[in-house]
Amino acid sequence: MNVPFLDLARYLPGEKERLSLAAERVLSRGRFVLGPEVEAFEQEFAAFVGAAYAVGVANGTDAITLGLTALGIRAGDEVLTVSMTCAPTATGILRAGATPVFVDVSDEDLTMDPALLEEALTEATRAIVPVHLYGRPAAMEELRSFASAHGLALFEDCAQAHGTRLAGRGAGTFGNGASWSFYPTKNLGAIGDGGAVTTDDPEIAARLKRLRLYGYATRNDSQELGWNSRLDELQAAFLRERLALLPQANARRAAIAARYDAALMGAVRTPRTPREDQVDAHHLYVVRVPDRDAFRARLAERGVGTDVHYPRAVHEQQAFASLPGLSLPVTEAASAEVVSLPCYPMLRDDEVDAIIDAIL
Ligand SMILES: Cc1ncc(COP(=O)(O)O)c(C=O)c1O
């Protein structure tokens, strides 16, 4: 059997037809950027997240940059974040003018370790940007207490967390705002690029709407220096259809993850069993093995595709090498061991069984 790590040409029942109809709707209307589909999607997505506002932007990296800028983060500010993430978390912070300061992650969940924040704090610290890596919630209760005790903004990178919940709240509702990516591989993916910022603050939402469109307060009147970071109507229309299917898609991811958990526990290091009040979006199913290259090669021989998220921590990549970082031993050790197994809604049970067989 040949099981690809990810196959985006597979669709849920009825999904392709819904997407085609959505495209038709946009083509017939003739409005292509920031129109009624974007507005409707923003409302529907805000309701899904449990936030008052969602503002659509061009991608998840811009969502971090514009989100932090709207919160008042600027040059000279330091932002505590993690290196155990995809590079754009740091890119987004740097593009806002601020300096990311990397904090190590907990060995159990590979999300920001709140116990390490104190030593990273300086006079210049203004915000914390945790990442819900692989769809697993970061320790938001502790991070929130720390942020409020020190007067810091809390901004969640939710690129991998569409549907993640903790203690009765959705990811994206713990702090001052959150960034979302709709890159096609995400749990909620467009047919191209897209992103959003969610927030409960009407002033931040209004500022985001200016920042994404040349800083315009009204047409042809730039109140501040902005960007061109707009969500287009086709992507918004596709995202509306996919948002309706997201609970079903996430439930299927959870079922696949449960199958892996039951079969693989003990054979490889599987993700920690979640807390009772924790809902994992299962964006990626990541195990840890000491001999990763050999493990991946043997699975490849058996036709099983795998991937690595991420082979090099952010601070180990050239563009970020000069940034301040504390010692990051957990991040560095985990980066050498993590392997992502196929985990997407249209993966079949017989394929999951074949992957499990191959691993065992
Ligand atoms: C954790 C994380 N943050 C930010 C991003 C950036 O999103 P985008 O690719 O839409 O710019 C991604 C996705 O690639 C991501 O995984």
Coordinates of N, CA, C and O in Angstrom, one line a residue, residues 102-193:
F102 N 13.2 33.7 22.5 CA 12.7 32.3 22.5 C 12.8 31.7 23.9 O 13.8 31.8 24.5
V103 N 11.7 31.1 24.3 CA 11.6 30.4 25.6 C 11.4 28.9 25.2 O 10.8 28.6 24.3
D104 N 12.0 28.1 26.1 CA 11.9 26.6 25.8 C 10.5 26.1 26.0 O 9.7 26.8 26.6
V105 N 10.3 24.9 25.5 CA 8.9 24.3 25.6 C 9.0 23.2 26.7 O 10.0 22.7 27.1
S106 N 7.8 22.7 27.1 CA 7.7 21.6 28.1 C 7.9 20.3 27.3 O 7.5 20.2 26.1
D107 N 8.6 19.4 27.9 CA 8.9 18.2 27.2 C 7.7 17.3 26.9 O 7.6 16.6 25.9
E108 N 6.7 17.5 27.7 CA 5.4 16.7 27.5 C 4.6 17.2 26.3 O 4.2 16.3 25.5
D109 N 4.4 18.5 26.1 CA 3.5 18.9 25.1 C 4.2 19.7 24.0 O 3.6 20.0 23.0
L110 N 5.5 20.0 24.2 CA 6.2 20.8 23.2 C 5.6 22.2 23.0 O 5.7 22.8 21.9
T111 N 4.9 22.7 24.0 CA 4.4 24.1 23.9 C 5.1 24.9 25.0 O 5.7 24.3 25.9
M112 N 5.0 26.2 24.9 CA 5.7 27.1 25.8 C 5.7 26.7 27.3 O 4.6 26.5 27.8
D113 N 6.8 26.7 27.9 CA 6.9 26.3 29.3 C 6.7 27.5 30.2 O 7.7 28.3 30.3
P114 N 5.6 27.7 30.9 CA 5.4 28.9 31.6 C 6.4 29.1 32.7 O 6.6 30.3 33.1
A115 N 7.0 28.1 33.2 CA 7.9 28.2 34.3 C 9.2 28.9 33.9 O 10.0 29.4 34.7
L116 N 9.4 29.1 32.6 CA 10.6 29.7 32.1 C 10.5 31.1 31.7 O 11.4 31.8 31.2
L117 N 9.2 31.7 31.9 CA 9.0 33.0 31.4 C 9.7 34.1 32.2 O 10.3 35.0 31.7
E118 N 9.7 33.8 33.5 CA 10.3 34.8 34.5 C 11.7 35.2 34.0 O 12.1 36.4 34.0
E119 N 12.6 34.2 33.7 CA 14.0 34.5 33.4 C 14.1 35.2 32.1 O 15.2 35.7 31.8
A120 N 13.1 35.1 31.2 CA 13.2 35.7 29.9 C 12.7 37.2 29.9 O 12.9 37.9 28.9
L121 N 12.1 37.5 31.0 CA 11.5 38.9 31.1 C 12.6 40.0 31.2 O 13.5 39.8 32.0
T122 N 12.4 41.1 30.4 CA 13.3 42.2 30.6 C 12.4 43.5 30.6 O 11.1 43.4 30.5
E123 N 13.0 44.6 30.8 CA 12.3 45.9 30.7 C 11.5 46.1 29.4 O 10.5 46.8 29.4
A124 N 12.0 45.5 28.4 CA 11.4 45.7 27.0 C 10.3 44.7 26.7 O 9.7 44.8 25.6
T125 N 10.1 43.7 27.5 CA 9.1 42.7 27.2 C 7.7 43.3 27.2 O 7.3 44.0 28.1
R126 N 7.0 43.1 26.1 CA 5.6 43.6 25.9 C 4.6 42.6 25.7 O 3.4 42.9 25.8
A127 N 4.9 41.4 25.1 CA 3.9 40.5 24.8 C 4.4 39.1 24.8 O 5.6 38.8 24.8
I128 N 3.4 38.1 24.9 CA 3.7 36.7 24.8 C 3.0 36.1 23.6 O 1.8 36.4 23.5
V129 N 3.7 35.4 22.8 CA 3.0 34.7 21.6 C 3.2 33.2 21.7 O 4.2 32.7 21.3
P130 N 2.3 32.5 22.4 CA 2.4 31.1 22.5 C 1.9 30.4 21.2 O 1.1 31.1 20.4
V131 N 2.3 29.2 20.9 CA 1.8 28.5 19.7 C 1.1 27.2 20.2 O 1.7 26.5 21.0
H132 N -0.1 27.0 19.7 CA -0.7 25.7 20.0 C -0.2 24.7 19.0 O -0.9 24.3 18.0
L133 N 1.0 24.2 19.2 CA 1.7 23.4 18.3 C 1.0 22.0 18.0 O 0.6 21.4 19.0
Y134 N 0.9 21.7 16.8 CA 0.2 20.4 16.3 C -1.3 20.4 16.7 O -1.9 19.3 16.6
G135 N -1.8 21.5 17.1 CA -3.3 21.5 17.5 C -3.5 21.3 19.0 O -4.7 21.2 19.4
R136 N -2.4 21.2 19.8 CA -2.6 20.9 21.2 C -2.5 22.2 21.9 O -1.6 23.1 21.7
P137 N -3.4 22.5 22.9 CA -3.4 23.8 23.6 C -2.1 24.0 24.4 O -1.7 23.1 25.1
A138 N -1.6 25.2 24.3 CA -0.5 25.6 25.2 C -1.1 25.8 26.6 O -2.3 25.8 26.7
A139 N -0.3 26.0 27.6 CA -0.7 26.1 29.0 C -1.3 27.5 29.2 O -0.7 28.3 29.9
M140 N -2.5 27.7 28.6 CA -3.0 29.1 28.6 C -3.4 29.7 29.9 O -3.3 30.9 30.1
E141 N -3.8 28.9 30.9 CA -4.2 29.5 32.2 C -2.9 30.1 32.8 O -3.0 31.2 33.3
E142 N -1.8 29.4 32.8 CA -0.6 29.9 33.4 C 0.0 31.1 32.6 O 0.4 32.1 33.2
L143 N -0.1 31.0 31.3 CA 0.4 32.1 30.5 C -0.4 33.3 30.7 O 0.1 34.4 30.7
R144 N -1.7 33.1 30.8 CA -2.6 34.3 31.0 C -2.3 35.0 32.4 O -2.2 36.2 32.5
S145 N -2.1 34.2 33.4 CA -1.8 34.8 34.7 C -0.5 35.5 34.7 O -0.4 36.6 35.2
F146 N 0.5 34.9 34.0 CA 1.8 35.6 33.9 C 1.7 36.9 33.1 O 2.2 37.9 33.6
A147 N 0.9 36.9 32.0 CA 0.8 38.1 31.2 C 0.1 39.2 32.0 O 0.5 40.3 32.0
S148 N -1.0 38.8 32.7 CA -1.7 39.9 33.4 C -0.9 40.4 34.6 O -0.9 41.6 34.9
A149 N -0.1 39.5 35.3 CA 0.7 39.9 36.4 C 1.8 40.9 36.0 O 2.2 41.8 36.7
H150 N 2.2 40.8 34.7 CA 3.3 41.6 34.3 C 2.9 42.7 33.2 O 3.7 43.3 32.6
G151 N 1.6 42.8 33.0 CA 1.1 43.8 32.1 C 1.5 43.6 30.7 O 1.8 44.5 29.9
L152 N 1.6 42.3 30.3 CA 2.0 42.0 28.9 C 0.7 41.6 28.1 O -0.2 41.1 28.6
A153 N 0.8 41.9 26.8 CA -0.2 41.4 25.9 C 0.0 39.9 25.7 O 1.1 39.4 25.7
L154 N -1.2 39.2 25.4 CA -1.1 37.8 25.1 C -1.8 37.6 23.8 O -2.9 38.0 23.6
F155 N -1.0 37.1 22.9 CA -1.5 36.9 21.5 C -1.2 35.5 21.0 O 0.0 35.1 21.0
E156 N -2.2 34.7 20.7 CA -2.1 33.3 20.4 C -1.8 33.0 18.9 O -2.6 33.5 18.1
D157 N -0.8 32.2 18.6 CA -0.6 31.8 17.2 C -1.4 30.5 17.1 O -1.1 29.4 17.5
C158 N -2.6 30.7 16.4 CA -3.6 29.6 16.3 C -3.5 28.9 14.9 O -4.5 28.3 14.5
A159 N -2.4 29.1 14.2 CA -2.3 28.5 12.8 C -2.6 27.0 12.8 O -3.1 26.5 11.7
Q160 N -2.4 26.3 13.9 CA -2.6 24.9 13.9 C -3.7 24.5 14.8 O -3.8 23.3 15.2
A161 N -4.6 25.4 15.2 CA -5.5 25.2 16.3 C -6.9 25.4 16.0 O -7.7 25.9 16.9
H162 N -7.4 25.2 14.8 CA -8.8 25.4 14.5 C -9.6 24.3 15.1 O -9.7 23.2 14.6
G163 N -10.2 24.6 16.3 CA -11.0 23.6 17.0 C -10.4 23.2 18.3 O -11.0 22.5 19.1
T164 N -9.2 23.7 18.6 CA -8.5 23.4 19.9 C -9.3 24.1 21.0 O -9.7 25.2 20.9
R165 N -9.4 23.4 22.2 CA -10.1 23.9 23.3 C -9.4 23.6 24.6 O -8.7 22.5 24.7
L166 N -9.6 24.4 25.6 CA -9.0 24.1 26.9 C -9.9 24.7 28.0 O -10.3 25.9 27.9
A167 N -10.3 23.9 29.0 CA -11.1 24.4 30.1 C -12.3 25.1 29.6 O -12.6 26.2 30.1
G168 N -13.0 24.6 28.6 CA -14.3 25.2 28.2 C -14.1 26.4 27.3 O -15.1 27.0 26.9
R169 N -12.9 26.8 26.9 CA -12.7 27.9 26.0 C -12.0 27.5 24.8 O -11.2 26.6 24.8
G170 N -12.3 28.2 23.7 CA -11.6 27.9 22.4 C -10.3 28.6 22.4 O -10.1 29.6 22.9
A171 N -9.3 27.9 21.7 CA -8.1 28.6 21.4 C -8.4 29.9 20.7 O -9.3 29.9 19.8
G172 N -7.6 30.9 21.0 CA -7.9 32.2 20.4 C -8.7 33.1 21.3 O -8.8 34.3 20.9
T173 N -9.2 32.6 22.4 CA -10.0 33.5 23.3 C -9.4 33.8 24.6 O -10.0 34.3 25.5
F174 N -8.1 33.4 24.8 CA -7.5 33.5 26.1 C -6.8 34.9 26.3 O -6.5 35.2 27.4
G175 N -6.5 35.6 25.2 CA -5.7 36.8 25.4 C -6.3 38.0 24.7 O -7.5 38.1 24.6
N176 N -5.5 38.8 24.2 CA -5.9 40.1 23.5 C -6.3 39.8 22.1 O -6.9 40.7 21.4
G177 N -5.8 38.7 21.5 CA -6.1 38.5 20.1 C -5.4 37.2 19.7 O -4.6 36.6 20.5
A178 N -5.7 36.7 18.5 CA -5.1 35.5 18.0 C -5.0 35.6 16.5 O -5.8 36.2 15.8
S179 N -3.9 34.9 16.0 CA -3.7 34.8 14.5 C -4.1 33.4 14.0 O -3.9 32.5 14.7
W180 N -4.6 33.4 12.8 CA -5.0 32.1 12.2 C -4.5 32.1 10.8 O -4.5 33.1 10.1
S181 N -4.1 30.9 10.4 CA -3.7 30.7 9.0 C -4.7 29.7 8.3 O -5.2 28.8 9.0
F182 N -5.0 30.0 7.1 CA -5.9 29.1 6.3 C -5.1 28.5 5.1 O -5.7 28.2 4.1
Y183 N -3.8 28.4 5.3 CA -3.0 27.7 4.3 C -3.6 26.3 4.0 O -4.2 25.7 5.0
P184 N -3.6 25.8 2.8 CA -4.3 24.6 2.5 C -4.2 23.4 3.4 O -5.1 22.6 3.5
T185 N -3.0 23.2 4.0 CA -2.8 22.0 4.8 C -3.4 22.2 6.2 O -3.4 21.2 6.9
K186 N -3.9 23.3 6.6 CA -4.4 23.5 7.9 C -5.7 22.8 8.1 O -6.4 22.5 7.1
N187 N -6.2 22.7 9.4 CA -7.5 22.0 9.6 C -8.6 22.8 8.9 O -9.5 22.1 8.3
L188 N -8.5 24.1 8.9 CA -9.4 24.9 8.0 C -8.5 25.5 7.0 O -7.8 26.5 7.3
G189 N -8.5 25.0 5.8 CA -7.6 25.4 4.7 C -8.4 26.0 3.6 O -9.5 25.5 3.2
A190 N -7.8 27.0 3.0 CA -8.4 27.6 1.8 C -7.8 26.8 0.5 O -7.2 25.8 0.7
I191 N -8.2 27.4 -0.6 CA -7.6 26.8 -1.9 C -6.5 27.7 -2.4 O -6.5 28.2 -3.5
G192 N -5.7 28.1 -1.4 CA -4.7 29.1 -1.7 C -4.4 29.7 -0.3 O -4.5 29.0 0.7
D193 N -3.9 30.9 -0.2 CA -3.5 31.5 1.0 C -4.7 32.3 1.7 O -5.6 32.8 1.0

